[in-house]
PDB file of C-alpha atoms in Angstrom:
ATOM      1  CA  UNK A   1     -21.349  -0.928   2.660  1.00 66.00           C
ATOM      2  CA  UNK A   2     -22.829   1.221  -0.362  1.00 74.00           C
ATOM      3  CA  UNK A   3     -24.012   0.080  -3.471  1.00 89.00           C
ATOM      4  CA  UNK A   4     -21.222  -0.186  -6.181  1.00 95.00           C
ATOM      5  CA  UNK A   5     -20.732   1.814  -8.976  1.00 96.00           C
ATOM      6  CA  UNK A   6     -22.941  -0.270 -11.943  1.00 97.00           C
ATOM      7  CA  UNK A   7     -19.003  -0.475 -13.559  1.00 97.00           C
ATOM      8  CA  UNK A   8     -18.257  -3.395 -11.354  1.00 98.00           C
ATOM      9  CA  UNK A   9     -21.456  -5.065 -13.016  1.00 96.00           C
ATOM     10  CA  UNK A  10     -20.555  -3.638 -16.414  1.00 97.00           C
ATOM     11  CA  UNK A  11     -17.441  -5.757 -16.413  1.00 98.00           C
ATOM     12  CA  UNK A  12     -18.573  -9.667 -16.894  1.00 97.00           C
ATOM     13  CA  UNK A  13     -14.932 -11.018 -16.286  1.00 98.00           C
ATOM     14  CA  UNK A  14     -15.390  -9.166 -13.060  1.00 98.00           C
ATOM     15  CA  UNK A  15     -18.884  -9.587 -11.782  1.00 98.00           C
ATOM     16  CA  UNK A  16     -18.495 -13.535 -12.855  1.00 98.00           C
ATOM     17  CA  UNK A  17     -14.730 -13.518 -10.323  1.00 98.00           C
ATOM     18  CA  UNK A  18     -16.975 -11.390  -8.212  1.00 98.00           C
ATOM     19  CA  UNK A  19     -19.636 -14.218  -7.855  1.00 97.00           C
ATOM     20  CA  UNK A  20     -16.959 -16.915  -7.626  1.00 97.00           C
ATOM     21  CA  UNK A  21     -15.183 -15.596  -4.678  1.00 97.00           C
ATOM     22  CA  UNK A  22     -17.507 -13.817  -3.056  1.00 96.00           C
ATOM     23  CA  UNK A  23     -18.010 -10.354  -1.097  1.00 95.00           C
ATOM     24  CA  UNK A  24     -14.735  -8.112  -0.838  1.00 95.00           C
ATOM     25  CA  UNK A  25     -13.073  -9.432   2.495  1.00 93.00           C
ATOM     26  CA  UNK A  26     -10.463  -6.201   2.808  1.00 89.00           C
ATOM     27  CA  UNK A  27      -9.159  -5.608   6.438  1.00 80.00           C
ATOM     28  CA  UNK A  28      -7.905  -2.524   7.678  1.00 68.00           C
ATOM     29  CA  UNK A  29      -5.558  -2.353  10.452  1.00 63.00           C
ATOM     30  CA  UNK A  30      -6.788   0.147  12.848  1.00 62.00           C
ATOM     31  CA  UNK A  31      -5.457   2.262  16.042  1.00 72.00           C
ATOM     32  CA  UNK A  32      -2.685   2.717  13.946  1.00 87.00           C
ATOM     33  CA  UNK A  33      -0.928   6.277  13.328  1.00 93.00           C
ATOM     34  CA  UNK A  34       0.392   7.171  10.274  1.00 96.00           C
ATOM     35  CA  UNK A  35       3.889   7.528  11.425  1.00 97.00           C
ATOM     36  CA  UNK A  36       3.541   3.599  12.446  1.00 95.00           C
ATOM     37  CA  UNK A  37       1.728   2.827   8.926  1.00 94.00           C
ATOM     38  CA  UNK A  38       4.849   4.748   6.856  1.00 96.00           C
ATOM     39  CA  UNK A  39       7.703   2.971   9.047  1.00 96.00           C
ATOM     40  CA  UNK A  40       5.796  -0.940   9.377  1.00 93.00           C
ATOM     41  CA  UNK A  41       6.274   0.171   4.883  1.00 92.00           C
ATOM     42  CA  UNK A  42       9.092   1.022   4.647  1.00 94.00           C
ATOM     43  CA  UNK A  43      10.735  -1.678   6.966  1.00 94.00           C
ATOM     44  CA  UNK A  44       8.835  -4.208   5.227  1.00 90.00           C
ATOM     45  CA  UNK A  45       9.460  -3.005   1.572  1.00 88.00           C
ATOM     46  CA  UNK A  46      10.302  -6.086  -1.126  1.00 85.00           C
ATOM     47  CA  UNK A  47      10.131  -8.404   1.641  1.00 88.00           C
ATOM     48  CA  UNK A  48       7.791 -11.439   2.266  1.00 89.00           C
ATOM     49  CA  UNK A  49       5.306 -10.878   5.627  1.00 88.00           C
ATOM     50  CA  UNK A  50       7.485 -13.045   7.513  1.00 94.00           C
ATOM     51  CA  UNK A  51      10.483 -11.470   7.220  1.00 94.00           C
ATOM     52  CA  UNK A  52       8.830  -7.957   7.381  1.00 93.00           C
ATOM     53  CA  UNK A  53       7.310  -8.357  10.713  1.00 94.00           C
ATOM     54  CA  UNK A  54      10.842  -9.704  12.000  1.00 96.00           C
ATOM     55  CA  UNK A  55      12.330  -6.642  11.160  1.00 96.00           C
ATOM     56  CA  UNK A  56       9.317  -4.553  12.277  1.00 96.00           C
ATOM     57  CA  UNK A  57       9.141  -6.412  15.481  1.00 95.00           C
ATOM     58  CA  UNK A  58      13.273  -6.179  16.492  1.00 96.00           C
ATOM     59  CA  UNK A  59      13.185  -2.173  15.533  1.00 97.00           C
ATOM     60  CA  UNK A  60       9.989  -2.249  18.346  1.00 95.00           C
ATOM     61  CA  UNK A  61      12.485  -3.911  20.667  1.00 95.00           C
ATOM     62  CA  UNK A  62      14.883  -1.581  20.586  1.00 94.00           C
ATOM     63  CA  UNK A  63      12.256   1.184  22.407  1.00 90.00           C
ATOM     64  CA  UNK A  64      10.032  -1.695  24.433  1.00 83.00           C
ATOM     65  CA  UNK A  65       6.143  -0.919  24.907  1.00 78.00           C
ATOM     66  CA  UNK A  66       3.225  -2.561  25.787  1.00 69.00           C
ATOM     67  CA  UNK A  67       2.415  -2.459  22.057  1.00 77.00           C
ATOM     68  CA  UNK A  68       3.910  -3.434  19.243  1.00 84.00           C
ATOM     69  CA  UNK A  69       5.141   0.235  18.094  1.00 92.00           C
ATOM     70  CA  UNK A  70       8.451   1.717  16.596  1.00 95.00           C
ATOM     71  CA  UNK A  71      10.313   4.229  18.879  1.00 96.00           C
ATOM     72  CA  UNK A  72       9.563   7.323  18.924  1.00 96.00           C
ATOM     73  CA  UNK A  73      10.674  10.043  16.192  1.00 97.00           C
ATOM     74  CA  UNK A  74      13.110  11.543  18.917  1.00 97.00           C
ATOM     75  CA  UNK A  75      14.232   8.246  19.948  1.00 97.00           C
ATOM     76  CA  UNK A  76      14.496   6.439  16.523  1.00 98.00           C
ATOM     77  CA  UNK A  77      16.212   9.843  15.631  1.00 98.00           C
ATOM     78  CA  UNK A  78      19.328   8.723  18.468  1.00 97.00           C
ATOM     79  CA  UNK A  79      19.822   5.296  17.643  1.00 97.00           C
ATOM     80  CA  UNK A  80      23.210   4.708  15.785  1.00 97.00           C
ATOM     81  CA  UNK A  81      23.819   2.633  11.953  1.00 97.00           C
ATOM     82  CA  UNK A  82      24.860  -0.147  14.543  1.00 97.00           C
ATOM     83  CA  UNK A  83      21.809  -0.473  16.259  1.00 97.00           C
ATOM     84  CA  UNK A  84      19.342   0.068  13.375  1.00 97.00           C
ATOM     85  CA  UNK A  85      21.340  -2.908  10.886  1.00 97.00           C
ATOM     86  CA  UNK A  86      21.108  -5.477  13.896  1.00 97.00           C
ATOM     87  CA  UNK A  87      17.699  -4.881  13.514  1.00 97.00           C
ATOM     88  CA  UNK A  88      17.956  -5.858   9.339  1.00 97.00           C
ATOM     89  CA  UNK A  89      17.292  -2.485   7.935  1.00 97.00           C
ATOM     90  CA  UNK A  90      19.352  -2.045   4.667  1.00 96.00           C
ATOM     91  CA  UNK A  91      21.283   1.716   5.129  1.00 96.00           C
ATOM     92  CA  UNK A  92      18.720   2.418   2.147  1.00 96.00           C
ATOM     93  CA  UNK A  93      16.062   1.774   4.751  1.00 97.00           C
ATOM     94  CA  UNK A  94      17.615   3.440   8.125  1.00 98.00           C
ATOM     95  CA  UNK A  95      18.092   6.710   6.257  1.00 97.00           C
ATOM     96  CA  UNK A  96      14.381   6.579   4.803  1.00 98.00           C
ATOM     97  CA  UNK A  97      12.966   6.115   8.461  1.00 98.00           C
ATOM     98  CA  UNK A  98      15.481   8.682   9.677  1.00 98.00           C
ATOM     99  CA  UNK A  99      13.558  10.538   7.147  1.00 98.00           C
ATOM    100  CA  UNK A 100      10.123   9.893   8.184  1.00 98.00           C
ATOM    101  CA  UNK A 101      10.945  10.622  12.099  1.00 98.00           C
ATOM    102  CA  UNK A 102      12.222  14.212  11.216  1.00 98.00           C
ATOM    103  CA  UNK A 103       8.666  14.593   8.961  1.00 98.00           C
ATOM    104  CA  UNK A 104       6.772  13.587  11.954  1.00 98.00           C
ATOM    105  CA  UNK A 105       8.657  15.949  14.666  1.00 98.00           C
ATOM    106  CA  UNK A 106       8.344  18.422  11.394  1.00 97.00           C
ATOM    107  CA  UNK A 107       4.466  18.273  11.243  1.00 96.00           C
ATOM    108  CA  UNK A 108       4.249  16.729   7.364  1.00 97.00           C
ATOM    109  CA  UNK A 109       2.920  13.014   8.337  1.00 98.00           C
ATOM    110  CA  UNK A 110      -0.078  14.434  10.116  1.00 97.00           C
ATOM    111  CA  UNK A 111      -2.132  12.507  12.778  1.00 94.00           C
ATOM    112  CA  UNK A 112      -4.834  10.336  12.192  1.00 93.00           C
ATOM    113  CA  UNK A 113      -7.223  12.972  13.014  1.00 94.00           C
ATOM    114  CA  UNK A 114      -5.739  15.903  10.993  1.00 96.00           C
ATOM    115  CA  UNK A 115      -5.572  13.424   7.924  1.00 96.00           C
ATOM    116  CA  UNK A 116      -9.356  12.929   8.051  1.00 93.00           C
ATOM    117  CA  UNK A 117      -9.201  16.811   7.104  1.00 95.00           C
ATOM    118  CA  UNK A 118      -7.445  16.191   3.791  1.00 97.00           C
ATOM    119  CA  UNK A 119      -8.126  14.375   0.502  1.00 97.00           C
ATOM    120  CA  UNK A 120      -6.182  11.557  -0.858  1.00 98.00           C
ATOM    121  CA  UNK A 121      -3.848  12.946  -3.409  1.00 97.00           C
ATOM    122  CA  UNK A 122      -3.625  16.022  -0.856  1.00 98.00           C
ATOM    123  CA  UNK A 123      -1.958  12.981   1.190  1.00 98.00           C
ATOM    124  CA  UNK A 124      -0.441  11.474  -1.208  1.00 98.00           C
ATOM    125  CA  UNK A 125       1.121  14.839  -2.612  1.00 98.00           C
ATOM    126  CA  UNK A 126       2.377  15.551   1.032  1.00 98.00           C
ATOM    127  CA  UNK A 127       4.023  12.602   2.180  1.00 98.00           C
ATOM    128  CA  UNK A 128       5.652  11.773  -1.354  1.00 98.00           C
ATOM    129  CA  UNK A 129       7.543  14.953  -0.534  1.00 98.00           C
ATOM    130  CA  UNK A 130       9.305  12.587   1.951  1.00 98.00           C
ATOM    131  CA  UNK A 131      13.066  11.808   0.602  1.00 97.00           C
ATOM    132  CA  UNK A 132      12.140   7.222  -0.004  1.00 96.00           C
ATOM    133  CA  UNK A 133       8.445   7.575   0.512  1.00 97.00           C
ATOM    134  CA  UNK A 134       6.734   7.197  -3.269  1.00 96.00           C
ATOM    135  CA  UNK A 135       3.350   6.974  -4.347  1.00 96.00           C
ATOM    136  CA  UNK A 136       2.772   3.437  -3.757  1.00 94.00           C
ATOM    137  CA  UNK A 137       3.800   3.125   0.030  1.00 94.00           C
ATOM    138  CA  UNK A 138       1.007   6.455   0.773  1.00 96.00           C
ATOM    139  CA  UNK A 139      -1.478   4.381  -1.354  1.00 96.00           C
ATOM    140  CA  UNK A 140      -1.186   1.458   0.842  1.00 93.00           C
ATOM    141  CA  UNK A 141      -1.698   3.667   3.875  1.00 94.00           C
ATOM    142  CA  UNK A 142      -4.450   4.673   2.814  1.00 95.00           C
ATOM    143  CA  UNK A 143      -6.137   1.484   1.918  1.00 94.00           C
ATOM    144  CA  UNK A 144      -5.318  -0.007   5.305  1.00 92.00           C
ATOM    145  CA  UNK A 145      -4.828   2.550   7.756  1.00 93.00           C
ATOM    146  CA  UNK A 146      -7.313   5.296   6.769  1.00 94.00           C
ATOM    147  CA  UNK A 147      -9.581   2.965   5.056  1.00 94.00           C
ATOM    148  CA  UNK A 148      -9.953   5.253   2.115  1.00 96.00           C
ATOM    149  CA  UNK A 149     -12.566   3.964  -0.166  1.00 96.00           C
ATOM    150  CA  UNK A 150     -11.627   5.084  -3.451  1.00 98.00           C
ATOM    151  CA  UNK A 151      -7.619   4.114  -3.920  1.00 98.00           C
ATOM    152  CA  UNK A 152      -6.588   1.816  -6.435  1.00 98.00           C
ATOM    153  CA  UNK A 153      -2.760   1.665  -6.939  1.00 97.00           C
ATOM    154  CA  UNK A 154      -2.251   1.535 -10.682  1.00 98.00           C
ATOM    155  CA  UNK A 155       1.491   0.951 -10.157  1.00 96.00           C
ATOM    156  CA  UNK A 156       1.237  -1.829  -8.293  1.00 95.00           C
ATOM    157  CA  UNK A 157       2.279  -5.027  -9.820  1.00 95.00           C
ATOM    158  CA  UNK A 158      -0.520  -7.083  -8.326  1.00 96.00           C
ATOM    159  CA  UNK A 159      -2.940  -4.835  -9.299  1.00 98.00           C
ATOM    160  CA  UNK A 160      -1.675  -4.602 -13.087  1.00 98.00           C
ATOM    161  CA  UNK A 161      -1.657  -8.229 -13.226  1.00 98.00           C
ATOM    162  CA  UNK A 162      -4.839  -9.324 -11.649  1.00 98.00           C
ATOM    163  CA  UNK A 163      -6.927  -7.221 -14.382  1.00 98.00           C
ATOM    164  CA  UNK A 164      -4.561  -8.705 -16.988  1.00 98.00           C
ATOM    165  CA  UNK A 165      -5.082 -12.029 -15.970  1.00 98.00           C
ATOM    166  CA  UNK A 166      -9.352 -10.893 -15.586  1.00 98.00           C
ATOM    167  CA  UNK A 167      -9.751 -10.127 -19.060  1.00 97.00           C
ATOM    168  CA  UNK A 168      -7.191 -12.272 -20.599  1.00 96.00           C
ATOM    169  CA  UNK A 169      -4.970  -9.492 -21.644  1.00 96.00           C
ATOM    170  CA  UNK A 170      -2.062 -10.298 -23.550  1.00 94.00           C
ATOM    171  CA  UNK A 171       0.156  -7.642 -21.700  1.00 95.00           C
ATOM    172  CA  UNK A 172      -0.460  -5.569 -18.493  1.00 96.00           C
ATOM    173  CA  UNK A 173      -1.621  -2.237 -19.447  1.00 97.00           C
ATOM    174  CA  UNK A 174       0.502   1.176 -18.494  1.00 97.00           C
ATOM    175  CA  UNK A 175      -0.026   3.099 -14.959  1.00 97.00           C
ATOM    176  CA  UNK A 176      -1.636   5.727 -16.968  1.00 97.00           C
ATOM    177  CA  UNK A 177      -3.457   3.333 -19.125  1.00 98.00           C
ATOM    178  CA  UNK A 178      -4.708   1.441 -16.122  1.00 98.00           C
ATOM    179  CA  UNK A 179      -6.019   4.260 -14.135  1.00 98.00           C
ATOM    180  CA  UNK A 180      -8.042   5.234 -17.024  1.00 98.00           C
ATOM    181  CA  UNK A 181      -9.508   1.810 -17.607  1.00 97.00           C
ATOM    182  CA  UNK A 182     -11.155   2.300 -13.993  1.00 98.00           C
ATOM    183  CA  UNK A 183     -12.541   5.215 -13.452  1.00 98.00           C
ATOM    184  CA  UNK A 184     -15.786   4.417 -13.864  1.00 98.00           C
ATOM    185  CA  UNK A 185     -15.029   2.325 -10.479  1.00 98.00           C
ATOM    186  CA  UNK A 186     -14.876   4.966  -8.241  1.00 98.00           C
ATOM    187  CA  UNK A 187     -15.924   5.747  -5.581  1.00 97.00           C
ATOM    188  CA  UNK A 188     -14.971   2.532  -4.911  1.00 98.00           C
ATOM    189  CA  UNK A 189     -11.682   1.325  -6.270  1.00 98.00           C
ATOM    190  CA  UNK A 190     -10.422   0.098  -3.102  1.00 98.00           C
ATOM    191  CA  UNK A 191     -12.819  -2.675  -3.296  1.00 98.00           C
ATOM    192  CA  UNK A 192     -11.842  -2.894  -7.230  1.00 98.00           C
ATOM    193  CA  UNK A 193      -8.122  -3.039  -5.982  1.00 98.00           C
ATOM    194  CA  UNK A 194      -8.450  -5.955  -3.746  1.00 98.00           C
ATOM    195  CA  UNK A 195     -10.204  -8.464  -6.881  1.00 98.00           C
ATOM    196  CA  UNK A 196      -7.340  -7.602  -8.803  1.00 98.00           C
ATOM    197  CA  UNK A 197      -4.948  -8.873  -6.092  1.00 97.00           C
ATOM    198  CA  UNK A 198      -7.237 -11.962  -5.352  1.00 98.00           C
ATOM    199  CA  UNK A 199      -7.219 -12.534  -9.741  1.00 98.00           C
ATOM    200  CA  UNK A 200      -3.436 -12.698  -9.799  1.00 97.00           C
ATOM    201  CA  UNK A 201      -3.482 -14.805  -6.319  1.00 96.00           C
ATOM    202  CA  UNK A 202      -6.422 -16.902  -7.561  1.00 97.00           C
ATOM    203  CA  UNK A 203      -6.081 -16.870 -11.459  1.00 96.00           C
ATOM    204  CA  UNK A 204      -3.954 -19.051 -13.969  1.00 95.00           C
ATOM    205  CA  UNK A 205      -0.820 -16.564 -15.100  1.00 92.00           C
ATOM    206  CA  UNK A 206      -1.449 -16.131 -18.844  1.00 88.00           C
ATOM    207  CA  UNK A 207       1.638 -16.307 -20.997  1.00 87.00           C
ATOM    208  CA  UNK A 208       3.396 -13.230 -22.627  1.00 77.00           C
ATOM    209  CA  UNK A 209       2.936 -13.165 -26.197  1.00 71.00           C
ATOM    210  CA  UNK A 210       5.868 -10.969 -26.452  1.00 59.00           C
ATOM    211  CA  UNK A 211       8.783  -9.715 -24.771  1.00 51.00           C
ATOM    212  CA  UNK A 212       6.849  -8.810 -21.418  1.00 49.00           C
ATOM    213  CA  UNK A 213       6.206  -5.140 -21.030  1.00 53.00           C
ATOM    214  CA  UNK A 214       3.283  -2.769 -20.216  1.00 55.00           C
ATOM    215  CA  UNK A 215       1.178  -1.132 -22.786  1.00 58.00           C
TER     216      UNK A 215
END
């Protein structure tokens, strides 16, 4: 792994939770295509893992394969309402992954290859354009399937409250706010991303001291 930008060791809150808990322990799941990354999201959205991989696991069943993998944007494209909600997908859901299989068979989710040709709002500009896909659910993609280096998810409630909860904030900053804060991270806000998630896992929650709302 490179050297890290000299921010991370600007930052003393940081570089002492960096010390405490050690070197950045991020996983990436690989052999994964992007069409599998978008629909494991989407199923999985505002659920806890357990539940998510139930519902990502009984959508698999409905196209058996030696792998874990959805069916196939033709064949996902042919099930009925029916047989997507016995799988738990809210209609919400079935009509976002509806969604996603037409972008695949349509050429916007690219394949893992062609995405190492493009940069990552390029992606993240691209994929948005997909009717229930936002920013946050290409962000995550590419922390963990295209192990991007340099993403850090400013919306993301984890995120906003780990580097509250860092530097004793008394309110999470703004998106905007946020991103700005960091800059001076990159190239390497991925690693950046996943101390803020281990500070709000790992770190006492600091109270509000007002009506809770972002800067």
């Amino acid at each position: 792994m490179p050297p890290l930008p000299d921010a991370f060791y600007k930052d003393p809150a940081l570089t002492a939770f960096m010390e405490k808990i050690g070197p950045c322990r991020l996983t990436s799941s690989s052999q994964q295509s992007l069409y599998t990354a978008l629909i494991r999201a989407v199923t999985g959205q505002q659920l806890h893992n357990a539940a998510a991989e139930r519902i990502f696991a009984r959508l698999c069943s409905l196209s058996p394969s030696e792998n874990l993998t959805p069916p196939s944007p033709e064949k996902l494209l042919l099930f009925s309402d029916t047989e997507l909600r016995t799988c738990g997908l809210s209609f919400a859901k079935m009509n976002t992954l509806r969604e996603i299989a037409k972008s695949r068979q349509e050429g916007i989710i690219p394949s893992l290859e062609e995405a190492q040709k493009h940069d990552d709002e390029a992606l993240i500009s691209q994929l948005t354009t997909i009717k229930g896909v936002g920013r946050w659910t290409v962000e995550m993609m590419l922390i963990f399937t295209l192990h991007r280096p340099d993403i850090f998810p400013a919306g993301d409630f984890g995120v906003q409250e780990g580097w509250r909860r860092l530097h004793s904030m008394p309110e999470r900053l703004s998106p905007k706010k946020l991103r700005l804060a960091t800059l001076s991270f990159s190239p390497s806000r991925s690693i950046l991303t996943w101390y803020c998630w281990q500070a709000k896992a790992l770190l006492p929650a600091i109270p509000h001291t007002k009506h809770p709302k972002t800067l």
